[in-house]
PDB file of C-alpha atoms in Angstrom:
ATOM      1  CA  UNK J   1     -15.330  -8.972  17.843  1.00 85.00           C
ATOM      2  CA  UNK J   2     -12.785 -11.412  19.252  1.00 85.00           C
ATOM      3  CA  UNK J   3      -9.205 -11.486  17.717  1.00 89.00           C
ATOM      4  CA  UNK J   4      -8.696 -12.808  14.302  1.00 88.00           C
ATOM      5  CA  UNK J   5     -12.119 -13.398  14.256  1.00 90.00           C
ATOM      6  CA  UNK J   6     -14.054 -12.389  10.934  1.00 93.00           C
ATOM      7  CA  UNK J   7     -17.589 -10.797   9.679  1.00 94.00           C
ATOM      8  CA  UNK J   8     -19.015 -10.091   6.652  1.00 95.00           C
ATOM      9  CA  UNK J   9     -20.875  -6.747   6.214  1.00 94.00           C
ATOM     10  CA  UNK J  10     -22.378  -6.755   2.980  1.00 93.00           C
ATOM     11  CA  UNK J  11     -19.853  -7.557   0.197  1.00 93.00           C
ATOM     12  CA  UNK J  12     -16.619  -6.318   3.002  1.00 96.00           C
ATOM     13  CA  UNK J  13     -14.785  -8.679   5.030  1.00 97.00           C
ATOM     14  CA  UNK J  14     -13.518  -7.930   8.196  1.00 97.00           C
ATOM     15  CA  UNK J  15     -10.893  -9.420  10.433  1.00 97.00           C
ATOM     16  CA  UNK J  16      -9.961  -7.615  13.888  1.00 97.00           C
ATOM     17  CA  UNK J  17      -6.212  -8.124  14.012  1.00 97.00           C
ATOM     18  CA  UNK J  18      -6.263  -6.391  17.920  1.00 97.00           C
ATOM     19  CA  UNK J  19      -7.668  -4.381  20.087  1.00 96.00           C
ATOM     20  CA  UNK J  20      -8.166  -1.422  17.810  1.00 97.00           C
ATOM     21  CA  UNK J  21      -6.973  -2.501  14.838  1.00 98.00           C
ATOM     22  CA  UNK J  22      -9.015  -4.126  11.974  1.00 98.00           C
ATOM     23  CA  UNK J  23      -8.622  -5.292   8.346  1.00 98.00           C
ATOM     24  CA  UNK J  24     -11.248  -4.985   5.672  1.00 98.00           C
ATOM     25  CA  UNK J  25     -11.144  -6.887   2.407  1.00 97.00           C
ATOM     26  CA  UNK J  26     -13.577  -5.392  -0.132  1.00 96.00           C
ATOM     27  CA  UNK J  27     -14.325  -8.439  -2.429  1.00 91.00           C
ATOM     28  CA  UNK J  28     -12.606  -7.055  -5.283  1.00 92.00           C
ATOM     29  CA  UNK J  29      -8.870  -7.894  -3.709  1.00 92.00           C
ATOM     30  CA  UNK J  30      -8.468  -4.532  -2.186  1.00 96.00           C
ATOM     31  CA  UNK J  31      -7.546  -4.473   1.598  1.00 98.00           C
ATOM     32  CA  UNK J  32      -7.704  -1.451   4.159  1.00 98.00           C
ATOM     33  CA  UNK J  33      -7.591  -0.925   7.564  1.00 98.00           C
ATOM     34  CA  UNK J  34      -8.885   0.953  10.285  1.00 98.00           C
ATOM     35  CA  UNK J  35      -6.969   2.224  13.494  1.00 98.00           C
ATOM     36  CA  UNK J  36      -8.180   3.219  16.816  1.00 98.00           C
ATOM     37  CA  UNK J  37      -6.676   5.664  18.998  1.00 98.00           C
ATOM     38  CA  UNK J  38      -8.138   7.356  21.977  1.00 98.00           C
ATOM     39  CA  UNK J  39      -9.464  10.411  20.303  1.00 98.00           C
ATOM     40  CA  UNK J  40     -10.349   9.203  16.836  1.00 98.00           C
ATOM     41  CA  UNK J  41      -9.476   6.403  14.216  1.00 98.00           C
ATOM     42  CA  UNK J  42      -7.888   6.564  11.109  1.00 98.00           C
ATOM     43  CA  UNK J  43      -8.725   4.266   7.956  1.00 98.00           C
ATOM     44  CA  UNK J  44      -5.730   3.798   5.585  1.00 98.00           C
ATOM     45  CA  UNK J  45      -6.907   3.322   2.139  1.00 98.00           C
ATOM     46  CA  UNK J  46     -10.734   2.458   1.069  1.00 97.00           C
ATOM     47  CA  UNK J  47     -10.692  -0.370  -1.481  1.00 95.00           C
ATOM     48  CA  UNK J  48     -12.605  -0.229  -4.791  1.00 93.00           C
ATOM     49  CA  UNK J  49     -15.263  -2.190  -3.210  1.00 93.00           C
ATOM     50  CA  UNK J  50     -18.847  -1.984  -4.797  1.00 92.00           C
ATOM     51  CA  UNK J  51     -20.928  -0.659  -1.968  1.00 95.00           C
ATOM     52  CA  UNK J  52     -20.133   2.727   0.493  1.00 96.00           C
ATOM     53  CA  UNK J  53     -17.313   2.057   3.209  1.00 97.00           C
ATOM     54  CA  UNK J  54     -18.513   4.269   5.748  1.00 97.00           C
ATOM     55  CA  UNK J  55     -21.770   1.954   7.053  1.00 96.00           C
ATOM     56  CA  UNK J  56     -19.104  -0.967   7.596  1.00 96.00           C
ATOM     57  CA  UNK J  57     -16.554   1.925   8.942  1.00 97.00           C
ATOM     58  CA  UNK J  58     -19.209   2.828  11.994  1.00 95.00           C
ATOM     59  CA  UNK J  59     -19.462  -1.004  12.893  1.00 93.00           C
ATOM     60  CA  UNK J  60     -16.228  -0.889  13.538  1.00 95.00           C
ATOM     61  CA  UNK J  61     -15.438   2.066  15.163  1.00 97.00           C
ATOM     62  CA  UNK J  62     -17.369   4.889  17.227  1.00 96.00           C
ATOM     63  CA  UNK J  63     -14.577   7.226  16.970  1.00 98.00           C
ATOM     64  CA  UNK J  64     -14.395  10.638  14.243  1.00 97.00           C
ATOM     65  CA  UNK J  65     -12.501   8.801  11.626  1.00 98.00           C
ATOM     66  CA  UNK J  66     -10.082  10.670   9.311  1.00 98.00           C
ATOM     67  CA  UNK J  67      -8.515   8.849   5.751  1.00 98.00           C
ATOM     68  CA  UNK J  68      -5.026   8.425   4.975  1.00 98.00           C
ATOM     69  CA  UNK J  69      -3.933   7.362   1.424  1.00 98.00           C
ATOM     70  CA  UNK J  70      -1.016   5.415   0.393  1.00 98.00           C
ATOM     71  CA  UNK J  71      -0.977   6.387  -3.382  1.00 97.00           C
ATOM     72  CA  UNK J  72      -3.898   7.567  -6.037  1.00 93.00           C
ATOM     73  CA  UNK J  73      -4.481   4.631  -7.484  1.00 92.00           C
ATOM     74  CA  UNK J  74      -8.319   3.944  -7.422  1.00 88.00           C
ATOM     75  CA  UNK J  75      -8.134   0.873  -5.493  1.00 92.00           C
ATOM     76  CA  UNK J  76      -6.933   2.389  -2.882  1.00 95.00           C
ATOM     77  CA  UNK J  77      -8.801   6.031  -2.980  1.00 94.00           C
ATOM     78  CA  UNK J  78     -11.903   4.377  -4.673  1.00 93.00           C
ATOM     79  CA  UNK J  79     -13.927   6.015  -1.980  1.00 95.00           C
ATOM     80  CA  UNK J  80     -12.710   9.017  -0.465  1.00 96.00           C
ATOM     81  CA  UNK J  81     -15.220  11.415  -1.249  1.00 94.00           C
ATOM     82  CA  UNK J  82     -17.393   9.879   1.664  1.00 96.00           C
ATOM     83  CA  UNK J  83     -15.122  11.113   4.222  1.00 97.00           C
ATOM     84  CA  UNK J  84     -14.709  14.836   5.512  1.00 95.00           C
ATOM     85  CA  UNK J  85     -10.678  15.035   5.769  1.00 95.00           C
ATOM     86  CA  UNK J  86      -7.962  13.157   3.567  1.00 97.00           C
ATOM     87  CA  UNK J  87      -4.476  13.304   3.807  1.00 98.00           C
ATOM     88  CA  UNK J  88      -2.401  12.257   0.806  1.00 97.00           C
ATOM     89  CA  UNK J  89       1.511  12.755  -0.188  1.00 98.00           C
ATOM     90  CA  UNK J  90       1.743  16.004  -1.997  1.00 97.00           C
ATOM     91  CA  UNK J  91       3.938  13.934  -4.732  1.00 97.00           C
ATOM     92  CA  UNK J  92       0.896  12.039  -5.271  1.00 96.00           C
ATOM     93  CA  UNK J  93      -1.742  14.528  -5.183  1.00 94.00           C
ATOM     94  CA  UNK J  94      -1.269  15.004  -9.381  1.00 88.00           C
ATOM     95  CA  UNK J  95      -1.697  11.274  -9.786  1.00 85.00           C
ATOM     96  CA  UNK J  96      -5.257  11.323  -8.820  1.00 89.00           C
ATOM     97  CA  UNK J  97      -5.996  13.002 -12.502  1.00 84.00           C
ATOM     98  CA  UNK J  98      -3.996  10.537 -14.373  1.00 80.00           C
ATOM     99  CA  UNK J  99      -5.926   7.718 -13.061  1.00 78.00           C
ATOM    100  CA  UNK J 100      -9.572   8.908 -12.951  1.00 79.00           C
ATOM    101  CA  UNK J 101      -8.924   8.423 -16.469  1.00 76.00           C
ATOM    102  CA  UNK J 102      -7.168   5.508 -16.408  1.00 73.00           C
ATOM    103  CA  UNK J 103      -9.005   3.485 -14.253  1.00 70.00           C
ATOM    104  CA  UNK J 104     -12.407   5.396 -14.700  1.00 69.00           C
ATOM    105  CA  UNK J 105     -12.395   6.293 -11.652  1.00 76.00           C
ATOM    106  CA  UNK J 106     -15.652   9.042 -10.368  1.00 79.00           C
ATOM    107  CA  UNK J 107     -14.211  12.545 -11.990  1.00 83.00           C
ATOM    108  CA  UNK J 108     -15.308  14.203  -8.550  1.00 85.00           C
ATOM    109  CA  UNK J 109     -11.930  12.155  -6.947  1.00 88.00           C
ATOM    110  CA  UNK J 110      -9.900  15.141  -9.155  1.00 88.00           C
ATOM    111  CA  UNK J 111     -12.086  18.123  -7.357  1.00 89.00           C
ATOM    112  CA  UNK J 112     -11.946  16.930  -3.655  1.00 94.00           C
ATOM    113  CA  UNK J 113      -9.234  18.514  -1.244  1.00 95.00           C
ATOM    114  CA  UNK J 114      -6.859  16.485  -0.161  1.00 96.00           C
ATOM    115  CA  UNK J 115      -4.315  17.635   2.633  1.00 97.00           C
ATOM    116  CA  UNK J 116      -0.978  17.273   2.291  1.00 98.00           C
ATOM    117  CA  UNK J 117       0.613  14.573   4.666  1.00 98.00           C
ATOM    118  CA  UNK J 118       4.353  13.971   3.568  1.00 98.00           C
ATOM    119  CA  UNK J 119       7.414  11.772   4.826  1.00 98.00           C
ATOM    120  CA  UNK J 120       7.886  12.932   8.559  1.00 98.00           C
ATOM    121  CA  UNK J 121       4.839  14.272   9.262  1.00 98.00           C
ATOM    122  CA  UNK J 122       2.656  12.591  12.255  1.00 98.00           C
ATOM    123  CA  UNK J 123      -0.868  11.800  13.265  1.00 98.00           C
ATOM    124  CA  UNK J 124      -1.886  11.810  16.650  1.00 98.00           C
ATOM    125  CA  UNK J 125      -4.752   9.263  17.493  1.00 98.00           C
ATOM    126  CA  UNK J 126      -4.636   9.411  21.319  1.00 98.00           C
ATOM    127  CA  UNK J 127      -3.162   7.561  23.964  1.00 97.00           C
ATOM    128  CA  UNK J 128       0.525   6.972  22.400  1.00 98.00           C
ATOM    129  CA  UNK J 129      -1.081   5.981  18.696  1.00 98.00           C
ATOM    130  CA  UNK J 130       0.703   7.646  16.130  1.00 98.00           C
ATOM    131  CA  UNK J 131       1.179   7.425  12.271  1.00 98.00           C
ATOM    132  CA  UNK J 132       3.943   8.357  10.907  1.00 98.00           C
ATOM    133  CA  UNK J 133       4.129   9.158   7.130  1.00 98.00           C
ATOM    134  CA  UNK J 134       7.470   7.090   5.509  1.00 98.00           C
ATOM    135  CA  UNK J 135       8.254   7.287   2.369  1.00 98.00           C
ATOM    136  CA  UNK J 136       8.189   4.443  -0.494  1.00 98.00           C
ATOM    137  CA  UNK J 137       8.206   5.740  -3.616  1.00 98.00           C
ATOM    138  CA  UNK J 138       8.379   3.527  -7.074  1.00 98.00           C
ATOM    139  CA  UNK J 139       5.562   2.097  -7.617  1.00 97.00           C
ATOM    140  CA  UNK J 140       3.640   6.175  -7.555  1.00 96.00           C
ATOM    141  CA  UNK J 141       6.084   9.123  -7.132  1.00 97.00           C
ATOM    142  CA  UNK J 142       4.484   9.839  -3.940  1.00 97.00           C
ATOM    143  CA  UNK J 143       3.954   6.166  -2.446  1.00 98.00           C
ATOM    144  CA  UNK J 144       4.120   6.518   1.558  1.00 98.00           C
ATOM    145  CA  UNK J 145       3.716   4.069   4.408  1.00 98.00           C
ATOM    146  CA  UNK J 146       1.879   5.096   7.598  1.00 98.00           C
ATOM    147  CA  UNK J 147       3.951   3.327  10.843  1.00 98.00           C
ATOM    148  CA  UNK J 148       2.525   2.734  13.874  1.00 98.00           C
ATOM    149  CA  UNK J 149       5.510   3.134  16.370  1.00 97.00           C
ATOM    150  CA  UNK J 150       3.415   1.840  19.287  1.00 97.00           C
ATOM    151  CA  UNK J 151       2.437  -1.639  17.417  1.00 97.00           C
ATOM    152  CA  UNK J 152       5.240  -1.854  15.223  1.00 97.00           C
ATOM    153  CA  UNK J 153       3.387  -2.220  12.403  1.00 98.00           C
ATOM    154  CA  UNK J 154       3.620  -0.430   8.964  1.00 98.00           C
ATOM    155  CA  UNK J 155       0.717   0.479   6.769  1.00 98.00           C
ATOM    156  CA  UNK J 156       2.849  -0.223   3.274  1.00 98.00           C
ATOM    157  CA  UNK J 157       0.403  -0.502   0.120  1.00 98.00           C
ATOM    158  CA  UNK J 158       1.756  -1.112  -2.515  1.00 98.00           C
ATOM    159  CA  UNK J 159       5.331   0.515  -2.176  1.00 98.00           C
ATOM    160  CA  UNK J 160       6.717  -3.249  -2.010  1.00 98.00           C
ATOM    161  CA  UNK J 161       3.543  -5.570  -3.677  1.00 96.00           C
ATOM    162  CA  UNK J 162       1.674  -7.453  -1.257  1.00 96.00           C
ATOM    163  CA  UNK J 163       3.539 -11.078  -2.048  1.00 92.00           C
ATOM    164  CA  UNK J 164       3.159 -11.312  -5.853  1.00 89.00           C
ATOM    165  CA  UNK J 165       5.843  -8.579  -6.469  1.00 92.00           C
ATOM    166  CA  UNK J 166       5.650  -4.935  -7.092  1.00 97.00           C
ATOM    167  CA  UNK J 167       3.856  -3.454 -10.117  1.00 96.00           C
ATOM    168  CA  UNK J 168       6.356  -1.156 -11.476  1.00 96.00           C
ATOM    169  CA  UNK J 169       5.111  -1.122 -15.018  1.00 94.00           C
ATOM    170  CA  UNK J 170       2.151   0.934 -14.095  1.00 91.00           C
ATOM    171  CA  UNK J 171       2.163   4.886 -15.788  1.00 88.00           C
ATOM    172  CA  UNK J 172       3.995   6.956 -13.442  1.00 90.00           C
ATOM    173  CA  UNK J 173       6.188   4.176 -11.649  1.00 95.00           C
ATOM    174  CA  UNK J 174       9.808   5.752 -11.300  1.00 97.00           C
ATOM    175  CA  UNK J 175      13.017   4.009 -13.154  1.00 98.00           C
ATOM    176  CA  UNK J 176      14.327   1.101 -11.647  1.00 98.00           C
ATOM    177  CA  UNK J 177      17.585   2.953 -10.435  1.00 98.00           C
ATOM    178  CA  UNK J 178      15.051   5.347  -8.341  1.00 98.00           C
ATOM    179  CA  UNK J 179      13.265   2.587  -6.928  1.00 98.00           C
ATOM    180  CA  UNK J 180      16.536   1.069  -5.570  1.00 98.00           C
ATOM    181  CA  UNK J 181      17.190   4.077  -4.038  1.00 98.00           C
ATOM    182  CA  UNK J 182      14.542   4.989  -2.459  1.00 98.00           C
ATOM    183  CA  UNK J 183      14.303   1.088  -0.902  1.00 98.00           C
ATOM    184  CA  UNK J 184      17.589   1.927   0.670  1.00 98.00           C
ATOM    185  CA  UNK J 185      16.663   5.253   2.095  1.00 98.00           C
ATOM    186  CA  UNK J 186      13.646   2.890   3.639  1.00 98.00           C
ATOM    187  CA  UNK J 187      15.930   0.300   5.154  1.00 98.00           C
ATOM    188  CA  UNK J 188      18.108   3.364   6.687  1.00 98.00           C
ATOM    189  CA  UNK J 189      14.679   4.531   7.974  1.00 98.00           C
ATOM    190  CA  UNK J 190      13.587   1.093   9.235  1.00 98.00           C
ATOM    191  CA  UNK J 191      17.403   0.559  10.752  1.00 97.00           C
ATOM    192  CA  UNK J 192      16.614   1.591  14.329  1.00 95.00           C
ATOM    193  CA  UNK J 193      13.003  -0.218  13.871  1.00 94.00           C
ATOM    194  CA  UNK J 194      12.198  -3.834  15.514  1.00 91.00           C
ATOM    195  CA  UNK J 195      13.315  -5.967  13.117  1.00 90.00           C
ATOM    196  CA  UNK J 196       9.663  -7.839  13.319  1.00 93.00           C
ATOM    197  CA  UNK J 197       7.747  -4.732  11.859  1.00 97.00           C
ATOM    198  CA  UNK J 198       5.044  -5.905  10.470  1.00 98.00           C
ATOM    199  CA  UNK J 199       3.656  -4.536   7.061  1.00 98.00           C
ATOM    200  CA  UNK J 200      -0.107  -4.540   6.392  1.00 98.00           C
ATOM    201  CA  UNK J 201      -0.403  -4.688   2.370  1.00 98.00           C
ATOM    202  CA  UNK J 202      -2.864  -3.293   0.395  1.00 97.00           C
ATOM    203  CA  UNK J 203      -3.967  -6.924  -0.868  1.00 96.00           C
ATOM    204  CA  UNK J 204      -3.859  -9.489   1.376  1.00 95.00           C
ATOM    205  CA  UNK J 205      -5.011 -12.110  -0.792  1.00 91.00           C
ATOM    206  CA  UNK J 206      -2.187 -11.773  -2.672  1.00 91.00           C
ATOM    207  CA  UNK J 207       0.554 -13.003   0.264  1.00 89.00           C
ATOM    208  CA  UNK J 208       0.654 -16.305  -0.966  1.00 84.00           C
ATOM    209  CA  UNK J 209       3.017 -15.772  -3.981  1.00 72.00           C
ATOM    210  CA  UNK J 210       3.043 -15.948  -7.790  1.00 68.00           C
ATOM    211  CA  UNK J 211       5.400 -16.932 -10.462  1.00 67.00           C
ATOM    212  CA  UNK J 212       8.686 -18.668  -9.039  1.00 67.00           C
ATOM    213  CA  UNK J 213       7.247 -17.557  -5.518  1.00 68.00           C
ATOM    214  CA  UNK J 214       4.684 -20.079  -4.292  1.00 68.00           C
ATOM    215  CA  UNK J 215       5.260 -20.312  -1.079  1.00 80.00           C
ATOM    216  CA  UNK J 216       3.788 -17.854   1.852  1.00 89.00           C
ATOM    217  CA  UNK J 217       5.345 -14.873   1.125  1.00 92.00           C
ATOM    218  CA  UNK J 218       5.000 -11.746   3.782  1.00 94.00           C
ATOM    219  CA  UNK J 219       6.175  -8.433   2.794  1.00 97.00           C
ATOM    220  CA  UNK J 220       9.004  -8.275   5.167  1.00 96.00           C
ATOM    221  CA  UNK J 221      12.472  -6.626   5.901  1.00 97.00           C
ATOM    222  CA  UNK J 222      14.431  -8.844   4.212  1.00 96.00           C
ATOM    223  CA  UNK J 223      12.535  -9.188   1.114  1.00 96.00           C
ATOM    224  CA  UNK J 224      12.298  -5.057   0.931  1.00 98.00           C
ATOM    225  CA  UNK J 225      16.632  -6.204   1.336  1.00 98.00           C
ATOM    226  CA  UNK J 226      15.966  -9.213  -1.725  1.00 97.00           C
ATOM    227  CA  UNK J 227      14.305  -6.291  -3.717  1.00 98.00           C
ATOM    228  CA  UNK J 228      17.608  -3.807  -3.556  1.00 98.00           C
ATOM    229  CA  UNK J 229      19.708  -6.720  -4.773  1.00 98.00           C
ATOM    230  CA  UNK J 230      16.740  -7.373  -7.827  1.00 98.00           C
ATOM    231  CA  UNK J 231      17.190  -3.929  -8.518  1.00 98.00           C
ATOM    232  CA  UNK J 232      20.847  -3.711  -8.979  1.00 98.00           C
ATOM    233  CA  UNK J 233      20.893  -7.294 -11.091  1.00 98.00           C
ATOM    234  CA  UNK J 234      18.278  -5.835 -13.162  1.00 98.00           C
ATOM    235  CA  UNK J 235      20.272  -2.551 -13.561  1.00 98.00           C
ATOM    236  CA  UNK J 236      23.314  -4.671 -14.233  1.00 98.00           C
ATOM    237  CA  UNK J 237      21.666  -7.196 -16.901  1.00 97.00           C
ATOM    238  CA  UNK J 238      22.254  -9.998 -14.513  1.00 98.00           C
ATOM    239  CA  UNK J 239      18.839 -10.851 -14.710  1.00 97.00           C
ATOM    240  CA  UNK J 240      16.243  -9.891 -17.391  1.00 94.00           C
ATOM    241  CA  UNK J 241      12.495 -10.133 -17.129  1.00 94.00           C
ATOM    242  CA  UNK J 242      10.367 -12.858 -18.530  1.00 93.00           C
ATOM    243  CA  UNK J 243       7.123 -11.780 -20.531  1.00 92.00           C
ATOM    244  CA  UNK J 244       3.938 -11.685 -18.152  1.00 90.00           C
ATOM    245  CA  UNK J 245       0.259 -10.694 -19.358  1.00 87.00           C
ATOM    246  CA  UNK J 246      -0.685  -8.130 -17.206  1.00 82.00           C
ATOM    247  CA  UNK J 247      -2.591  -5.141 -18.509  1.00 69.00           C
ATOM    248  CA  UNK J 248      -2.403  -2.170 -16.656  1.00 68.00           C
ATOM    249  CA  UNK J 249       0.774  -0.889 -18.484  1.00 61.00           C
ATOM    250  CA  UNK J 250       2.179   2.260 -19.795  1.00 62.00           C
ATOM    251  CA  UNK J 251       1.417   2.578 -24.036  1.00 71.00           C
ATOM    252  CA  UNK J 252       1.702  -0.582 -26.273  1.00 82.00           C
ATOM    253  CA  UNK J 253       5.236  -1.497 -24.011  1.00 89.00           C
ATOM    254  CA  UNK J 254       4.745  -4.969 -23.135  1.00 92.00           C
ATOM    255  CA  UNK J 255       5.773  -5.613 -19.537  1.00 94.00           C
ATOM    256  CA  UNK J 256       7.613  -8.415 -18.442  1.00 95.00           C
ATOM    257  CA  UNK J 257       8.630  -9.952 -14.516  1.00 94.00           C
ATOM    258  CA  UNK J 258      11.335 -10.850 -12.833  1.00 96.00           C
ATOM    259  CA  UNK J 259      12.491 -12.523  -9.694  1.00 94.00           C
ATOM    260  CA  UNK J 260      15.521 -12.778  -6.790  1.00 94.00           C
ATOM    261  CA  UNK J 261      14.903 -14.893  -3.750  1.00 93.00           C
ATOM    262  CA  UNK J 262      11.500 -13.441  -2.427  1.00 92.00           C
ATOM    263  CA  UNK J 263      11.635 -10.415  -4.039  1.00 95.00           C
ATOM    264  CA  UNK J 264       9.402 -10.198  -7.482  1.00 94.00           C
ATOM    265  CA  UNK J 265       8.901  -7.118  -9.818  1.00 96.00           C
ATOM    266  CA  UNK J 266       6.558  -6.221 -12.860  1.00 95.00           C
ATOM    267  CA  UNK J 267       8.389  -4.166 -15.273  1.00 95.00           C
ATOM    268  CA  UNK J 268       8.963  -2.278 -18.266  1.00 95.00           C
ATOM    269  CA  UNK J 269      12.148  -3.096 -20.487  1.00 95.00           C
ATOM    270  CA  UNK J 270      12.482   1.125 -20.961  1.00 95.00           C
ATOM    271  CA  UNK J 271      12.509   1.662 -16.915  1.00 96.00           C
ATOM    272  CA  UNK J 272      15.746  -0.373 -16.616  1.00 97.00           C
ATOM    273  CA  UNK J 273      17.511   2.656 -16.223  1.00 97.00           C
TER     274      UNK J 273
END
């Protein structure tokens, strides 16, 4: 495949973003990626999508492929079992149970092994690819990133939304007070970074905005920095959230969303804390 170019294969999309490096859309809004090292690739996240990933895996890659998960939501682990070695944030591990149930997700997810890969550990691919695991957390106790030091890009998920704001109203999303913090533990991380890190979302279709965001709206550095601020006006009562009809939600709390410059969160009233 030639740059930017893309295939279907069966109901998955793929784009090759470089040499090595390819995104996979799974028809049901749910983006992961494969990366290529010398000695094998890694695919972050699976999707949800309707058919197996590993047939459109093989087309991409030749190499032994090992899985790395961002969080334990089902859209993003939907698959796993299909793959001989997973890595997952131990904070996360526990969330896998909640959401089989949840999401009815395949009750199997709960009784596979899944190896413990926490901020600061590393994945050697070969030839100078690495992955470091960074830690996110908010939107799962255990949210990570996976940053490729020799691209400069960032494997984010969730941790920060994917354009339409970060689902925070979800069961198990820390307190708004924790989020902020741990977004400013990030930006310390990502202060010695190239400011043009790019982050690879978990749902690409969603870049192009919601709400009062309409415009093309990249997960970036300084929106992670717009986020912080929504935090602390949130925390403050500066700004309240609006009512929003979204349904995955903790109990009969009705969640509600709020905005500051590019930054956009989905809430509940009882995590403003």
């Amino acid at each position: 495949m030639e740059k930017n170019e893309k295939k279907m294969f069966g109901k998955y999309k793929v784009e090759k973003l470089m040499d090595g490096l390819y995104a996979l859309d799974d028809g049901r809004d749910s983006s992961f990626y494969v990366l290529e090292g010398s000695e094998k690739a890694a695919v972050i996240d699976t999707g949800m999508g309707d058919e197996p990933v590993m047939p459109v895996i093989h087309h991409v890659t030749r190499l032994p492929c090992v899985l790395l998960i961002t969080h334990g939501h089902g859209d993003h682990m939907m698959h796993s079992a299909e793959f001989e070695k997973r890595y997952m944030c131990s904070k996360d591990i526990p969330v896998v149970s909640e959401f089989v149930k949840i999401m009815g997700m395949d009750p199997a997810l709960e009784q596979l092994e899944y190896s413990v890969f926490d901020p600061g550990d590393i994945l050697d691919l070969g030839n100078g690819v690495t992955l470091e695991c960074v830690a996110m957390y908010g939107h799962t106790p255990g949210s990570v990133g996976f940053y490729c030091k020799k691209y400069n890009k960032i494997f984010s998920g969730d941790a920060f939304g994917s354009g339409m704001g970060v689902w925070m109203q979800v069961p198990c999303a820390l307190s708004v007070s924790e989020y902020k913090k741990n977004l400013e533990e990030f930006l310390d991380w990502a202060s010695d970074k190239d400011s043009s890190i790019e982050f690879l979302t978990g749902h690409r279709s969603q870049r192009y905005g919601f709400g009062q965001i309409k415009q093309d709206n990249p997960v970036c550095l300084d929106m992670i920095r717009d986020m912080v601020v929504l935090c602390q006006k949130l925390l403050d009562g500066e700004i309240t959230g609006n009512p929003v009809d979204i349904p995955v939600s903790t109990g009969n709390e009705k969640p509600e969303i709020a905005f500051w410059r590019r930054a956009g969160m989905v809430l509940l009233p009882s995590r403003v804390r």
